[in-house]
Structure formats: structure tokens, C-alpha cells
mmCIF file of C-alpha atoms and ligand atoms in Angstrom:
data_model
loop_
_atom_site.group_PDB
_atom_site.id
_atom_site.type_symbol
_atom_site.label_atom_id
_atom_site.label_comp_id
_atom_site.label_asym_id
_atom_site.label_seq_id
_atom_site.Cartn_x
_atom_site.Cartn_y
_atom_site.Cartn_z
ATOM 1 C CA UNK S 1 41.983 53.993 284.728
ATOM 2 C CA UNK S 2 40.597 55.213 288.335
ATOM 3 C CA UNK S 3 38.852 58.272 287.898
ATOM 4 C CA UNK S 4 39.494 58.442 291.545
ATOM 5 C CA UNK S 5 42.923 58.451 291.597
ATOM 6 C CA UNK S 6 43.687 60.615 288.256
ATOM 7 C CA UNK S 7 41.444 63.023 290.123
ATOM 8 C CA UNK S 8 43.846 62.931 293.356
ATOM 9 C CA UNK S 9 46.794 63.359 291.131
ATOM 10 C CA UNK S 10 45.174 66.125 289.083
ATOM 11 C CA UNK S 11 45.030 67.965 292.106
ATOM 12 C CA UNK S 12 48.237 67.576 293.860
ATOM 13 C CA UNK S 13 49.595 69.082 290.585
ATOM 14 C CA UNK S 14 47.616 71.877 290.660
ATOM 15 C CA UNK S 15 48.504 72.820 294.456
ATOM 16 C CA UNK S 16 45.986 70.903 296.142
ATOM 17 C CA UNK S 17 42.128 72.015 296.689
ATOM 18 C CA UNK S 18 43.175 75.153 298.592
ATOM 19 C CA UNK S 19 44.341 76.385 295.115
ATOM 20 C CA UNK S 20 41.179 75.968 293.105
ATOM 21 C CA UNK S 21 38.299 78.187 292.553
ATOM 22 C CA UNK S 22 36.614 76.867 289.879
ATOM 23 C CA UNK S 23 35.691 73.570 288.295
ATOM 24 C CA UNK S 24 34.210 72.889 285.469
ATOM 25 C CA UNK S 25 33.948 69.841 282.587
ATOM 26 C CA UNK S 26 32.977 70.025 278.859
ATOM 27 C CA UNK S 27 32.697 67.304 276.166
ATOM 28 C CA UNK S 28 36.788 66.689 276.454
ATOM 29 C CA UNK S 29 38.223 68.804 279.201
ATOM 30 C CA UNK S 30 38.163 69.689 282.821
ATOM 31 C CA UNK S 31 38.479 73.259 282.957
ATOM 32 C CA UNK S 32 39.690 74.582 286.368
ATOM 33 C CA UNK S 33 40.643 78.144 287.779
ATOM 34 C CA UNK S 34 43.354 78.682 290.272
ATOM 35 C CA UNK S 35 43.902 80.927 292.711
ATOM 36 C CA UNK S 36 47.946 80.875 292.338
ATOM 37 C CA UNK S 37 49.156 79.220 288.609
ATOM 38 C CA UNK S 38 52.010 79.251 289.309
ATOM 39 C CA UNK S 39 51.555 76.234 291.639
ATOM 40 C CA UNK S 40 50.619 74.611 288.930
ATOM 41 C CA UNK S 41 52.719 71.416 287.602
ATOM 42 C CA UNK S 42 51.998 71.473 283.887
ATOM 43 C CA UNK S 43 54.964 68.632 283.400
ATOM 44 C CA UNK S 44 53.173 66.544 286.193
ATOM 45 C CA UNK S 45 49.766 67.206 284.687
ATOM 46 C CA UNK S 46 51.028 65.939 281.184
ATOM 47 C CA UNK S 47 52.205 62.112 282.529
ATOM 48 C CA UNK S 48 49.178 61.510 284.308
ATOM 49 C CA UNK S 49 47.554 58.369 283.253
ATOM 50 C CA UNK S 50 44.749 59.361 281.184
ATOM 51 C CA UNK S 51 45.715 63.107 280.525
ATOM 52 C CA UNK S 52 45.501 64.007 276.916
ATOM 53 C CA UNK S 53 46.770 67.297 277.033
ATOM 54 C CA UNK S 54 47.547 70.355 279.265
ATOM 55 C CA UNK S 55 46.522 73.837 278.166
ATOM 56 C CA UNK S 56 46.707 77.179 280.202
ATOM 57 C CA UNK S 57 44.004 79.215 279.875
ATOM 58 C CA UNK S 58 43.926 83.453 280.765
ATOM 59 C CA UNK S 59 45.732 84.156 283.976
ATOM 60 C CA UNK S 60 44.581 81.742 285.946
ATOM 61 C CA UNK S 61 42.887 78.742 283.871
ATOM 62 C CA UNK S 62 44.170 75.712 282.931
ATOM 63 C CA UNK S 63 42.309 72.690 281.170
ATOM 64 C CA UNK S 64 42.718 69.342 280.929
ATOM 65 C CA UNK S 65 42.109 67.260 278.055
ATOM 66 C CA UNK S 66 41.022 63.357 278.836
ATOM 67 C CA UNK S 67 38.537 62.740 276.163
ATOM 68 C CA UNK S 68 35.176 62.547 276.199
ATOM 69 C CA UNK S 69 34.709 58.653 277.668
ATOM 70 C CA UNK S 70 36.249 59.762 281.208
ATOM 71 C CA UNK S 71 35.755 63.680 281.221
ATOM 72 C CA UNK S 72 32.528 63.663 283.505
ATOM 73 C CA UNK S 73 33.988 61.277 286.334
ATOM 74 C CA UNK S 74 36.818 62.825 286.802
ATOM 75 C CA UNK S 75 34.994 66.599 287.072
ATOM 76 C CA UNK S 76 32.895 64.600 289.520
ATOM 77 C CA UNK S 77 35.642 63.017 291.752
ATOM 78 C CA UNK S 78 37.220 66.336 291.570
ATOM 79 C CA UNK S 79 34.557 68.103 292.651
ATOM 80 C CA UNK S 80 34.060 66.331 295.300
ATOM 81 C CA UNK S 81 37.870 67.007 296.392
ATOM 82 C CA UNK S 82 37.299 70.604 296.004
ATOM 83 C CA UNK S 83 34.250 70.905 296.967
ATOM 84 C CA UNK S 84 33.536 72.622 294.192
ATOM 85 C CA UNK S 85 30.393 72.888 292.072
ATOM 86 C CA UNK S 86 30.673 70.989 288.879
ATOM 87 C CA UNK S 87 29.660 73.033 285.842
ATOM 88 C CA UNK S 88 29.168 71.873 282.699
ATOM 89 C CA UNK S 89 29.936 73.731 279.706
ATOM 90 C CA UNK S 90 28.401 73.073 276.324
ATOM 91 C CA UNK S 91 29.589 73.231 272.945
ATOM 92 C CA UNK S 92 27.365 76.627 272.539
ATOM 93 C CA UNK S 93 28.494 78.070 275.714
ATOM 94 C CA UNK S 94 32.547 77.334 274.512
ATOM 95 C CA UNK S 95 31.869 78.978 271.180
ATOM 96 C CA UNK S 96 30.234 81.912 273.108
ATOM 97 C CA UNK S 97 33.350 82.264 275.191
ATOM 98 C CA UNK S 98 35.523 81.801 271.865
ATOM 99 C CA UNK S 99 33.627 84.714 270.015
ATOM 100 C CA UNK S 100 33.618 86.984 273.050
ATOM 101 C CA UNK S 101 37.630 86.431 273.320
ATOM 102 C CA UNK S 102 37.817 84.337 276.436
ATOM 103 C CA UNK S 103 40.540 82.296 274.642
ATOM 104 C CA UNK S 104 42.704 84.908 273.279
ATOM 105 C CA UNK S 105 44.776 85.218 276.131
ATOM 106 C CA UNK S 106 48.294 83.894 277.695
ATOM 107 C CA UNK S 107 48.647 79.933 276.636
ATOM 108 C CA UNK S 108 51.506 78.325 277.922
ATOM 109 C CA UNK S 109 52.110 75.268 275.711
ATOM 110 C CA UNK S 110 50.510 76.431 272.498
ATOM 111 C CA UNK S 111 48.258 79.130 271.276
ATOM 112 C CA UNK S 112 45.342 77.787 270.102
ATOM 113 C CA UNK S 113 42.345 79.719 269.473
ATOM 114 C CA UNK S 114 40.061 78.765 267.038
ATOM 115 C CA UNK S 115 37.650 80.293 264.246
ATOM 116 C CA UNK S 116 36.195 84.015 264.342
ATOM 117 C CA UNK S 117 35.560 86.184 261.301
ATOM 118 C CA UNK S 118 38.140 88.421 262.499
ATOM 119 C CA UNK S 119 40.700 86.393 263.206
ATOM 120 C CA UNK S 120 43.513 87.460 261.326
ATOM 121 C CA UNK S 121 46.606 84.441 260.567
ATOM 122 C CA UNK S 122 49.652 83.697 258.957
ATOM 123 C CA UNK S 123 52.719 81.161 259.994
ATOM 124 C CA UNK S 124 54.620 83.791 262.155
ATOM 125 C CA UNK S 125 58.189 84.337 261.577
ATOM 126 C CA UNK S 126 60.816 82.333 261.226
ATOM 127 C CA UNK S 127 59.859 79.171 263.318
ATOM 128 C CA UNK S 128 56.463 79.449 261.563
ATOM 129 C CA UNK S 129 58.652 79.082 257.674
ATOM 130 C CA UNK S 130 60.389 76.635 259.215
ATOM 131 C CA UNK S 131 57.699 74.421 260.423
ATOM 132 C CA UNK S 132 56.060 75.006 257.000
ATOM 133 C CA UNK S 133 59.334 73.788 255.541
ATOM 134 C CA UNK S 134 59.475 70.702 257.637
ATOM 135 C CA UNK S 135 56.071 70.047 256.907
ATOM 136 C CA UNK S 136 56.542 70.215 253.007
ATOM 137 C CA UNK S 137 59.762 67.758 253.228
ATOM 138 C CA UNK S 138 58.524 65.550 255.189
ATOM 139 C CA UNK S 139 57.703 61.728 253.723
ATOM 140 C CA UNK S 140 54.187 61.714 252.455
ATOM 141 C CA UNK S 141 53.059 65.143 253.415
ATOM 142 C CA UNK S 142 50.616 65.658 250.509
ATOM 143 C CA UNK S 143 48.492 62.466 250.948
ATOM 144 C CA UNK S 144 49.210 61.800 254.559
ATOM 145 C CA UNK S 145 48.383 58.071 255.235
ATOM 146 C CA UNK S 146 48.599 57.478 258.669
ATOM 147 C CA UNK S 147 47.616 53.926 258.697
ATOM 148 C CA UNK S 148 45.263 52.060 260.136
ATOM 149 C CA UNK S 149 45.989 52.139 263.742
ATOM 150 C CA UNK S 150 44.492 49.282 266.052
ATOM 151 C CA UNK S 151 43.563 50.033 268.903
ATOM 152 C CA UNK S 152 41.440 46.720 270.953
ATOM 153 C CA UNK S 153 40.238 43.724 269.306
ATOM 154 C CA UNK S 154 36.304 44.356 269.813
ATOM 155 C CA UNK S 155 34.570 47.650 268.562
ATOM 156 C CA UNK S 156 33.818 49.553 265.431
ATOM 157 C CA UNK S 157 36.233 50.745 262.906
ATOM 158 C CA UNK S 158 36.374 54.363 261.676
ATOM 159 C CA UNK S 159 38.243 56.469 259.053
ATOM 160 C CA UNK S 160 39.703 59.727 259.942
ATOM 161 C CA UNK S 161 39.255 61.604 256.732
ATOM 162 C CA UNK S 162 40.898 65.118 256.574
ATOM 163 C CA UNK S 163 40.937 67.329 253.502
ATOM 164 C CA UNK S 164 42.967 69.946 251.521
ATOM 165 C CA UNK S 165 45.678 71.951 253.720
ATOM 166 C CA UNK S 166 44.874 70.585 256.953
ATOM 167 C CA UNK S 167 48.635 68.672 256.339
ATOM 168 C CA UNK S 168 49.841 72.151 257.424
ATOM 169 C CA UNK S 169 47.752 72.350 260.829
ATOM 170 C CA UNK S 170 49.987 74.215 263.296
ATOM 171 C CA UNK S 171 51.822 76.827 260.606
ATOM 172 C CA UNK S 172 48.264 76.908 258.715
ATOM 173 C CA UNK S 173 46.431 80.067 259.892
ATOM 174 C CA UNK S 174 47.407 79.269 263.513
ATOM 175 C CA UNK S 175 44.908 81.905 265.005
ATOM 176 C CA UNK S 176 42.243 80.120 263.358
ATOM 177 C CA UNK S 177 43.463 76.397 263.529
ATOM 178 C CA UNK S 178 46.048 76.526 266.492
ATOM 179 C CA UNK S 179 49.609 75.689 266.633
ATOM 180 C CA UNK S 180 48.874 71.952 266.871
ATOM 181 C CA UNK S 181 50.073 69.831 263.927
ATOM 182 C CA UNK S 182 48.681 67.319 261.826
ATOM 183 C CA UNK S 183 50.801 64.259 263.797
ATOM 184 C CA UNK S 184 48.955 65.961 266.579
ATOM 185 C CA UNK S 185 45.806 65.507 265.507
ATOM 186 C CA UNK S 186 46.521 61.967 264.584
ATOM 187 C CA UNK S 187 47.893 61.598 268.403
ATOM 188 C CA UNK S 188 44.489 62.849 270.014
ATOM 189 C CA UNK S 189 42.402 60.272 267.288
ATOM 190 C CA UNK S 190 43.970 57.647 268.331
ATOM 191 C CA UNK S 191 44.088 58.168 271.907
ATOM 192 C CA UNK S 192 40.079 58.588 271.797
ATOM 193 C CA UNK S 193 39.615 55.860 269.442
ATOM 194 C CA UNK S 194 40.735 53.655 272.257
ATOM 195 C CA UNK S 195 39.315 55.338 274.792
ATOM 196 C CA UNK S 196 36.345 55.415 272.936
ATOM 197 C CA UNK S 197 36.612 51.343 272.376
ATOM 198 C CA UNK S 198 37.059 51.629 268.631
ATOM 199 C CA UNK S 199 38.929 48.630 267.467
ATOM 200 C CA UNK S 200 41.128 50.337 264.872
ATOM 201 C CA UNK S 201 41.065 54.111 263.851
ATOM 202 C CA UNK S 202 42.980 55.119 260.913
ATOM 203 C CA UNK S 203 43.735 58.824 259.613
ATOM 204 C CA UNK S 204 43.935 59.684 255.937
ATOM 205 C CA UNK S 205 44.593 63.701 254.920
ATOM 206 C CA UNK S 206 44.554 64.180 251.006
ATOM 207 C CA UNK S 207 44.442 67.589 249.310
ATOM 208 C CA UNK S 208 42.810 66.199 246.067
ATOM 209 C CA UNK S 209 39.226 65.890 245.767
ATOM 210 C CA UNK S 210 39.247 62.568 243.679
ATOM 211 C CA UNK S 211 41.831 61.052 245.975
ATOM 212 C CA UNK S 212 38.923 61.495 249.233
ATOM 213 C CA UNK S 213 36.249 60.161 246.987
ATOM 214 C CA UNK S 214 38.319 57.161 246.013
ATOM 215 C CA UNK S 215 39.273 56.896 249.703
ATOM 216 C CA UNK S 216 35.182 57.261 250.611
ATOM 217 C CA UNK S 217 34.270 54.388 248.189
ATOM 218 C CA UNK S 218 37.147 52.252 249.590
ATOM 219 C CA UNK S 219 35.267 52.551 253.355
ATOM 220 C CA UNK S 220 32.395 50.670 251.950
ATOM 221 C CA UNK S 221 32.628 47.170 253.675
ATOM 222 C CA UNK S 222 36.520 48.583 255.088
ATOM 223 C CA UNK S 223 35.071 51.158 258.260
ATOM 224 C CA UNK S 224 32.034 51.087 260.230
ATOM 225 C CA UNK S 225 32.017 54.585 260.171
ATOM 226 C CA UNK S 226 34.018 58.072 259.157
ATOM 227 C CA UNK S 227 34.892 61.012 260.737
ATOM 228 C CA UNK S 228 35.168 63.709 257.671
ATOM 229 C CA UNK S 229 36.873 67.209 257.365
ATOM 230 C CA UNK S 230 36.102 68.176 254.341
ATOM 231 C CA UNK S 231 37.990 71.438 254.668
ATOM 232 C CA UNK S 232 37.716 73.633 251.859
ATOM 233 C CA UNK S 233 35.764 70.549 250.014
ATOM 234 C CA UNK S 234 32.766 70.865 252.002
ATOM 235 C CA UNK S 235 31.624 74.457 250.120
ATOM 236 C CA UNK S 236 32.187 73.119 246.818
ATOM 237 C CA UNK S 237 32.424 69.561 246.578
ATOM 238 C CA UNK S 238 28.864 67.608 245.129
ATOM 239 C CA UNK S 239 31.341 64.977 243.984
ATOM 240 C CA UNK S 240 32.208 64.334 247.918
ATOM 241 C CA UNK S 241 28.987 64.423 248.757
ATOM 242 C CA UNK S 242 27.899 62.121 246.141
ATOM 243 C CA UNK S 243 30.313 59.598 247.412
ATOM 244 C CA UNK S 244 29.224 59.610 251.279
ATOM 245 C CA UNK S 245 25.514 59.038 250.025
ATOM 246 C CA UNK S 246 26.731 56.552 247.574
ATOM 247 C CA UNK S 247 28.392 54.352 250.238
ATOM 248 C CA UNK S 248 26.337 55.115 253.188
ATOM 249 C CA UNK S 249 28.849 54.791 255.816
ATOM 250 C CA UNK S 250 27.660 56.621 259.047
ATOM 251 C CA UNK S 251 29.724 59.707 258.874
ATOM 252 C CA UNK S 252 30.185 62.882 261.039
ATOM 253 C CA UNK S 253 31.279 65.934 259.590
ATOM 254 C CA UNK S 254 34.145 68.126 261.476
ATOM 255 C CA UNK S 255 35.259 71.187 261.556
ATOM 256 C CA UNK S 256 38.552 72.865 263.621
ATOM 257 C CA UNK S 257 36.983 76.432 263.741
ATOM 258 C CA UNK S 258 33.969 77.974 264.554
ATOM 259 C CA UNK S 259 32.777 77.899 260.618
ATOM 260 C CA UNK S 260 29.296 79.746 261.264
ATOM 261 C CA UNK S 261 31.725 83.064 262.562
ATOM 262 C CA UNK S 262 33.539 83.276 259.495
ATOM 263 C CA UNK S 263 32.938 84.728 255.557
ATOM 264 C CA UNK S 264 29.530 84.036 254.048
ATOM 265 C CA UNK S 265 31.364 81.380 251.103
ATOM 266 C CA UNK S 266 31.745 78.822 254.100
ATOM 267 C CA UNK S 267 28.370 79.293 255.263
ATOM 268 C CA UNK S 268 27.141 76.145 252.915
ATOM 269 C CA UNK S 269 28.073 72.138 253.763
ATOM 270 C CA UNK S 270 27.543 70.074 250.749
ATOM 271 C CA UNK S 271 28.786 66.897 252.494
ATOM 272 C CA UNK S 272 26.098 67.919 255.795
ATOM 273 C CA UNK S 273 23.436 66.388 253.598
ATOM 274 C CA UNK S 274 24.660 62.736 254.068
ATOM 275 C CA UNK S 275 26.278 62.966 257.350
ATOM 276 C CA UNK S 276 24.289 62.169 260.795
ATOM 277 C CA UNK S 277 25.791 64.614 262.812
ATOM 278 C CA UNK S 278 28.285 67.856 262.486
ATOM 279 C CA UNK S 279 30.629 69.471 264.810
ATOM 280 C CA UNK S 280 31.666 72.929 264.763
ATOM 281 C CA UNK S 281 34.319 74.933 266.632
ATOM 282 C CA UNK S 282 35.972 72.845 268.999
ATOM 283 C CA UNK S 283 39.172 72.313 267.602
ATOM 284 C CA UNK S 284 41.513 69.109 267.415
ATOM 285 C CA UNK S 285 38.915 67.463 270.295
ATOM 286 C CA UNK S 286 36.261 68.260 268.487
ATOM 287 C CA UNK S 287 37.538 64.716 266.532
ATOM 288 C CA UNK S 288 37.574 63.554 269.741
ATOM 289 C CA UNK S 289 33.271 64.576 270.240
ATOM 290 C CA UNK S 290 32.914 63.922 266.408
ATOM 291 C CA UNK S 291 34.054 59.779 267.571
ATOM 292 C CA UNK S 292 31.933 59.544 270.118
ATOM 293 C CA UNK S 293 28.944 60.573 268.198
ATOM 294 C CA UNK S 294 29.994 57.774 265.894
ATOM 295 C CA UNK S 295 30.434 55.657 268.438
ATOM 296 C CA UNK S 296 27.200 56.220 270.238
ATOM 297 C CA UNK S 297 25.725 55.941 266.433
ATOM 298 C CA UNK S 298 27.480 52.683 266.211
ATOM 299 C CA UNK S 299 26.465 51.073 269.062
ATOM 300 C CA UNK S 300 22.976 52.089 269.078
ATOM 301 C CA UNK S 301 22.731 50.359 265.575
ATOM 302 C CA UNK S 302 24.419 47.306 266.252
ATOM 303 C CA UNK S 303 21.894 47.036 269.614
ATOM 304 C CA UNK S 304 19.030 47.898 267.585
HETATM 305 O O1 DQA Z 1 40.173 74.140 255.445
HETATM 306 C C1 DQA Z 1 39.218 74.466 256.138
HETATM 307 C C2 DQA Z 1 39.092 73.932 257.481
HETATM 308 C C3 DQA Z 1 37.679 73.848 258.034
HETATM 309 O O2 DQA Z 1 37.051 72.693 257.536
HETATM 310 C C4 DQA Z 1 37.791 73.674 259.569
HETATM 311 O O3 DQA Z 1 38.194 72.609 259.984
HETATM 312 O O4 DQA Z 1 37.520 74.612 260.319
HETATM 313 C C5 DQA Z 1 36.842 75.063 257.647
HETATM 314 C C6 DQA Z 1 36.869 75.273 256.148
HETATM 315 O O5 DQA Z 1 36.086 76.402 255.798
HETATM 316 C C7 DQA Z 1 38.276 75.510 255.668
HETATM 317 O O6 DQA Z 1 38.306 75.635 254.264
#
């Protein structure tokens, strides 16, 4: 992909550089403001080679989801469109905006706002029951086994592990966790792994502790690394924890919402202890950032 040309086509679908005001990148997303949305063409955005996602942001954001490989060229190249300053936003600085309420406001695709000890959630209505429904039914819902998907035929492996109730991402507490679902989240870890240049990424969701420890033990020698939600597992689980040091497989911990926000019981990590890195708060991408730390990992042991 031509960061050049995504750039150009970012643009025209926004309403061309006389329509944007501000431009900014973080670990996944290029986060513009606009001067008229409604010029915006969210479709257009969505087929662009490279684009992830689409999400509208306030009255007059919109961000655009390409993953954390490409992210910073294209904020460049865009920049220098616009003429725009590039700003970059940390992890810290998104959480800040997340706890003040900067997200809370108009999305256009899907809400998704994520963590906060207020944040109060429940499926709503009747689409919500009936997502949850469809959900339930659906083939393999309770130990969701995504399979191993490959991606190139160079690079590191890695395991996607997800734990209890995160099957039910998108009707789940969707002020905490979004409206995204589970196949989702298997989308967007895919799509990094490759952008990432992972040679096969494969998903596994389980809500039974001795199921993830059986599925941690069979990484040894399997994956070069994991990617680990622990969910509910990671304030109670030794037995998890146990297994990660007992195989030593790099692994990053991961976590949807903004953990350190919410009720003091969540406030401990049992797995932390044997992972090399953690990420907090940035929803679905933060998979996406929670790769790429693997990645790096990866490669800087494999050069080393
Ligand atoms: O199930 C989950 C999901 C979670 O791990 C997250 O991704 O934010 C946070 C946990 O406290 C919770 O039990």
C-alpha cells in the first residue's frame, strides 16, 4: 500500500483539505476534525485500501483506523496535504479524553466508548436481546475457536487468547466494551496480524478457566507469542498465571476498557506478573497495539 495515495483518497472523501481543521495520529488511527461532516464519505472511507475502520467522533471528528504498521505515514502524507500540524496522541492522552467524556458523543457507525467507573451498561432493547440471542445460538459460541488464520509465509505466530464473556462483545455492557462483536474483533486481529507481518494469527475465546490453561500449555512450541484477555480471569486466576510462567511464551496482556477507572476488585492482574507488556483502555485496537508490542518483542529476540 502507498501511504501516498491512501492519503489522497482519505482526503477526497473527507471534502478535500479545505474541509479539515485538525489532524492528528495515535497508535491505530488518524483522527481528523472537519469543518463541514457532512462532506464526509464514510462509505468511501470504508473501501479504501488499507482502512480498517471508520468511526465518527463528536460533531465534527471522524477517525480512521489503519493499524498501527501504516498509521504514522499516512498522518504524515496527510499532513502534508493539509498542511496541517501532525499531532500525536498517546495512549495516556486518549484515556484522558475517554475519562473527561470526549467520546461520549454522536457515533455514526457504532457507539463505542470504553471503560469509566461510571459507566453504566446493559444490551439495550430489543436489538440488544436479539443480538444476545444470536450470539448464544450461534455454532461454537461458548469456546469460540476461530482457527488459526495464516496470514504470509515468513513471521512469528501468535495466539489471540480471549476469556470469559468477551463471546458477547457488542450486547456485553456496550458502554463499557462497545457495540463491536466478537467476529469483529477477530476481523481487526487478523487484519493487523498481516499488517503486522505475522505469519498466522489465530483467535481462541473460552469462558472456562481450565479450558485457557489447557489452551496456554498447548502454545508451548505451537505460537511464538500470545496476546491474552484474561477478562474476569485476570483478578482471580493464579492457575492462569501459573500456566503463562510455566510455558514462557512472550505474552501481552489486554484489556478493552480503561480497567484502572473502574471498581477497586479489578484493580489487581494476576496474569501481569508473567507478561512483558500490558495494554489498557484502547478498545478492540488496543489488540491491534498489544501485536505490535509482540511483534517488536519478537523481532528484537530473534535479531538478538
Ligand atoms: O471481562 C472483562 C473484560 C476486561 O478484561 C477488559 O477487556 O476490559 C476487564 C475485566 O475487568 C473484565 O472482567
Amino acid at each position: 500500500m502507498d501511504p501516498a495515495i491512501t492519503a489522497a483518497d482519505v482526503l477526497e472523501a473527507c471534502g478535500g483539505a479545505d474541509n479539515v481543521t485538525g489532524n492528528a495520529v495515535c497508535m491505530t488511527r488518524l483522527r481528523l476534525v472537519l469543518k463541514d461532516p457532512s462532506r464526509v464519505d464514510t462509505d468511501r472511507l470504508e473501501t479504501l485500501h488499507g482502512v480498517l475502520g471508520v468511526r465518527r467522533r463528536g460533531a465534527s471528528g471522524v477517525e480512521v483506523v489503519f493499524g498501527p504498521a501504516i498509521v504514522d505515514a499516512i498522518g504524515r502524507e496527510f499532513s502534508s496535504r493539509t498542511d496541517l500540524p501532525l499531532e500525536r496522541k498517546t495512549a495516556k492522552a486518549i484515556t484522558q479524553m475517554t475519562a473527561s467524556g470526549v467520546r461520549n458523543v454522536d457515533h455514526l457507525h457504532s457507539t463505542h466508548r470504553y471503560g469509566g467507573a461510571d459507566a453504566s451498561s446493559a444490551p439495550q432493547g430489543d436489538d440488544g436481546l436479539d443480538k444476545l440471542r444470536q450470539l448464544l445460538e450461534s455454532p461454537g459460541a461458548l469456546t469460540n475457536d476461530k482457527g488459526a488464520n495464516r496470514t504470509t509465509t515468513t513471521g512469528p505466530t501468535a495466539l489471540v487468547l480471549n476469556g470469559p464473556n468477551l463471546n458477547l462483545l457488542g450486547v456485553r455492557e456496550p458502554d463499557i466494551y462497545g457495540r463491536e462483536t466478537y467476529d469483529d474483533l477477530v476481523h481487526l486481529v487478523e487484519r493487523a496480524g498481516r499488517d503486522l507481518g505475522f505469519s498466522k494469527v489465530a483467535c481462541f475465546q473460552s469462558n472456562h478457566e481450565g479450558v485457557l490453561v489447557d489452551r496456554i500449555q498447548q502454545a508451548l512450541g505451537t505460537y511464538d507469542g500470545i496476546v491474552f484477555n484474561p477478562a474476569a480471569y485476570t483478578h482471580t486466576s493464579i492457575a492462569l498465571l501459573d500456566a503463562l510462567k510455566a510455558v514462557g511464551v512472550p505474552t501481552v496482556e489486554v484489556h478493552i476498557s480503561d480497567v484502572p477507572a473502574r471498581e477497586a476488585f479489578r484493580q489487581v492482574s494476576y496474569v501481569r506478573d508473567a507478561c512483558i507488556d500490558t495494554v489498557i483502555g484502547e478498545g478492540l485496537e488496543g489488540y491491534a497495539h498489544a501485536l505490535a508490542i509482540l511483534k517488536q518483542h519478537l523481532d528484537k529476540k530473534k535479531g538478538a
